[in-house]
Short mmCIF file of C-alpha atoms in Angstrom, two decimals:
data_model
loop_
_atom_site.label_atom_id
_atom_site.label_comp_id
_atom_site.label_asym_id
_atom_site.label_seq_id
_atom_site.Cartn_x
_atom_site.Cartn_y
_atom_site.Cartn_z
CA UNK A 1 -0.67 0.20 5.47
CA UNK A 2 -1.27 -2.98 7.42
CA UNK A 3 -0.95 -6.26 5.55
CA UNK A 4 -2.26 -9.42 7.20
CA UNK A 5 0.00 -12.29 8.17
CA UNK A 6 -1.85 -14.44 5.64
CA UNK A 7 -0.82 -12.12 2.80
CA UNK A 8 2.76 -11.75 4.10
CA UNK A 9 3.21 -15.50 4.50
CA UNK A 10 1.52 -16.13 1.16
CA UNK A 11 3.94 -13.84 -0.67
CA UNK A 12 6.90 -15.42 1.11
CA UNK A 13 5.70 -18.90 0.13
CA UNK A 14 5.09 -17.90 -3.47
CA UNK A 15 8.53 -16.27 -3.84
CA UNK A 16 10.14 -19.35 -2.27
CA UNK A 17 8.35 -21.54 -4.81
CA UNK A 18 9.39 -19.17 -7.61
CA UNK A 19 13.06 -19.70 -6.68
CA UNK A 20 12.70 -23.35 -7.74
CA UNK A 21 9.84 -23.32 -10.26
CA UNK A 22 10.30 -26.84 -11.63
CA UNK A 23 10.42 -28.47 -8.19
CA UNK A 24 7.61 -29.59 -5.94
CA UNK A 25 8.31 -28.28 -2.44
CA UNK A 26 6.84 -29.97 0.62
CA UNK A 27 5.06 -28.06 3.36
CA UNK A 28 7.70 -29.35 5.77
CA UNK A 29 10.47 -27.80 3.65
CA UNK A 30 8.57 -24.52 3.34
CA UNK A 31 7.96 -24.53 7.07
CA UNK A 32 11.67 -25.01 7.82
CA UNK A 33 12.90 -22.50 5.24
CA UNK A 34 10.47 -19.78 6.28
CA UNK A 35 10.22 -20.57 9.97
CA UNK A 36 6.44 -20.80 9.81
CA UNK A 37 3.91 -23.26 11.18
CA UNK A 38 2.97 -26.15 8.86
CA UNK A 39 -0.68 -25.88 9.86
CA UNK A 40 -0.82 -22.18 9.02
CA UNK A 41 1.05 -22.71 5.76
CA UNK A 42 -1.62 -25.22 4.70
CA UNK A 43 -4.28 -22.58 5.41
CA UNK A 44 -2.39 -20.07 3.28
CA UNK A 45 -1.75 -22.53 0.46
CA UNK A 46 -5.34 -23.74 0.24
CA UNK A 47 -6.81 -20.58 -1.38
CA UNK A 48 -3.75 -20.32 -3.63
CA UNK A 49 -4.45 -23.87 -4.80
CA UNK A 50 -8.20 -23.28 -5.13
CA UNK A 51 -7.58 -20.20 -7.29
CA UNK A 52 -5.12 -22.01 -9.55
CA UNK A 53 -1.90 -20.26 -8.53
CA UNK A 54 -0.19 -23.39 -7.19
CA UNK A 55 -0.41 -27.07 -7.99
CA UNK A 56 -0.56 -29.60 -5.18
CA UNK A 57 0.78 -33.14 -5.38
CA UNK A 58 -0.20 -35.68 -2.74
CA UNK A 59 1.93 -38.50 -1.41
CA UNK A 60 5.41 -39.07 -0.06
CA UNK A 61 6.99 -36.91 -2.78
CA UNK A 62 4.14 -34.41 -2.61
CA UNK A 63 4.13 -30.72 -2.11
CA UNK A 64 3.40 -27.52 -3.98
CA UNK A 65 4.76 -25.77 -7.03
CA UNK A 66 3.86 -22.65 -8.96
CA UNK A 67 1.55 -22.84 -11.92
CA UNK A 68 3.51 -20.01 -13.55
CA UNK A 69 6.42 -17.75 -12.54
CA UNK A 70 4.66 -14.84 -14.25
CA UNK A 71 2.05 -14.70 -11.48
CA UNK A 72 1.94 -11.15 -10.16
CA UNK A 73 1.88 -9.87 -6.61
CA UNK A 74 -1.56 -8.50 -7.42
CA UNK A 75 -2.88 -11.97 -8.22
CA UNK A 76 -1.54 -13.33 -4.95
CA UNK A 77 -3.01 -10.47 -2.91
CA UNK A 78 -6.35 -10.67 -4.72
CA UNK A 79 -6.50 -14.31 -3.67
CA UNK A 80 -5.40 -13.82 -0.07
CA UNK A 81 -6.69 -10.30 0.67
CA UNK A 82 -9.78 -9.65 -1.47
CA UNK A 83 -10.78 -6.77 0.85
CA UNK A 84 -7.92 -4.71 -0.62
CA UNK A 85 -9.80 -4.63 -3.92
CA UNK A 86 -13.37 -4.04 -2.73
CA UNK A 87 -15.15 -0.90 -3.85
CA UNK A 88 -15.44 1.64 -1.04
CA UNK A 89 -19.02 2.29 0.04
CA UNK A 90 -20.57 5.72 0.17
CA UNK A 91 -19.52 8.07 2.95
CA UNK A 92 -22.77 9.97 3.50
CA UNK A 93 -26.24 10.76 2.11
CA UNK A 94 -25.05 13.57 -0.21
CA UNK A 95 -24.43 12.04 -3.69
CA UNK A 96 -22.31 14.97 -4.89
CA UNK A 97 -20.04 14.80 -1.86
CA UNK A 98 -19.78 11.00 -2.22
CA UNK A 99 -18.71 11.38 -5.85
CA UNK A 100 -16.07 14.01 -5.00
CA UNK A 101 -14.65 11.94 -2.12
CA UNK A 102 -14.61 8.81 -4.27
CA UNK A 103 -12.88 10.52 -7.21
CA UNK A 104 -10.44 12.64 -5.24
CA UNK A 105 -9.54 10.22 -2.46
CA UNK A 106 -10.53 6.57 -2.89
CA UNK A 107 -9.93 6.29 -6.64
CA UNK A 108 -6.49 7.91 -6.26
CA UNK A 109 -5.62 5.60 -3.35
CA UNK A 110 -6.65 2.58 -5.42
CA UNK A 111 -4.61 3.74 -8.42
CA UNK A 112 -1.52 4.26 -6.28
CA UNK A 113 -1.99 0.96 -4.49
CA UNK A 114 -2.42 -1.08 -7.65
CA UNK A 115 0.14 0.86 -9.67
CA UNK A 116 2.90 0.20 -7.17
CA UNK A 117 3.01 -3.55 -7.72
CA UNK A 118 0.58 -4.48 -10.49
CA UNK A 119 3.19 -5.87 -12.88
CA UNK A 120 5.69 -7.17 -10.30
CA UNK A 121 6.02 -10.93 -10.89
CA UNK A 122 7.09 -13.72 -8.59
CA UNK A 123 10.02 -14.39 -10.95
CA UNK A 124 11.26 -10.82 -10.40
CA UNK A 125 10.92 -11.13 -6.64
CA UNK A 126 12.69 -14.50 -6.64
CA UNK A 127 15.56 -13.01 -8.64
CA UNK A 128 15.86 -10.06 -6.23
CA UNK A 129 15.78 -12.45 -3.29
CA UNK A 130 18.58 -14.58 -4.74
CA UNK A 131 20.67 -11.48 -5.46
CA UNK A 132 20.15 -10.17 -1.91
CA UNK A 133 21.11 -13.56 -0.49
CA UNK A 134 24.32 -13.62 -2.55
CA UNK A 135 25.19 -10.09 -1.47
CA UNK A 136 24.79 -11.02 2.17
CA UNK A 137 27.22 -13.90 1.69
CA UNK A 138 29.98 -11.70 0.21
CA UNK A 139 32.92 -10.98 2.40
CA UNK A 140 34.95 -7.82 2.08
CA UNK A 141 38.56 -7.58 3.20
#
């Protein structure tokens, strides 16, 4: 499956914010930590702000922070990639064939897609990220 850069960057930003949920993080800091363009980060953060997933603070001490660590990956992707959740249109003129294809293919694909991450929260991803970072810092003799 191909996931857009907007969705990939959005998830990376949201997990980064989930690692420090009480702090407001500037776009400059996010840009440096993630190695991403500030301009593009603003474009990714705007729909997240509009849909109430992040809070924005203006000014010298401004930046972004999560509204809630319990936000799911599904909520982030629904905001950044609504096409993932659109109903598939009919395949042909035959209504019986359309129903069979929808039930046997598209509905199953949608169930598998949503079931794989529906309840995965940003808090869980942040925890896994911290654990992976600590493991990479361990030295074995």
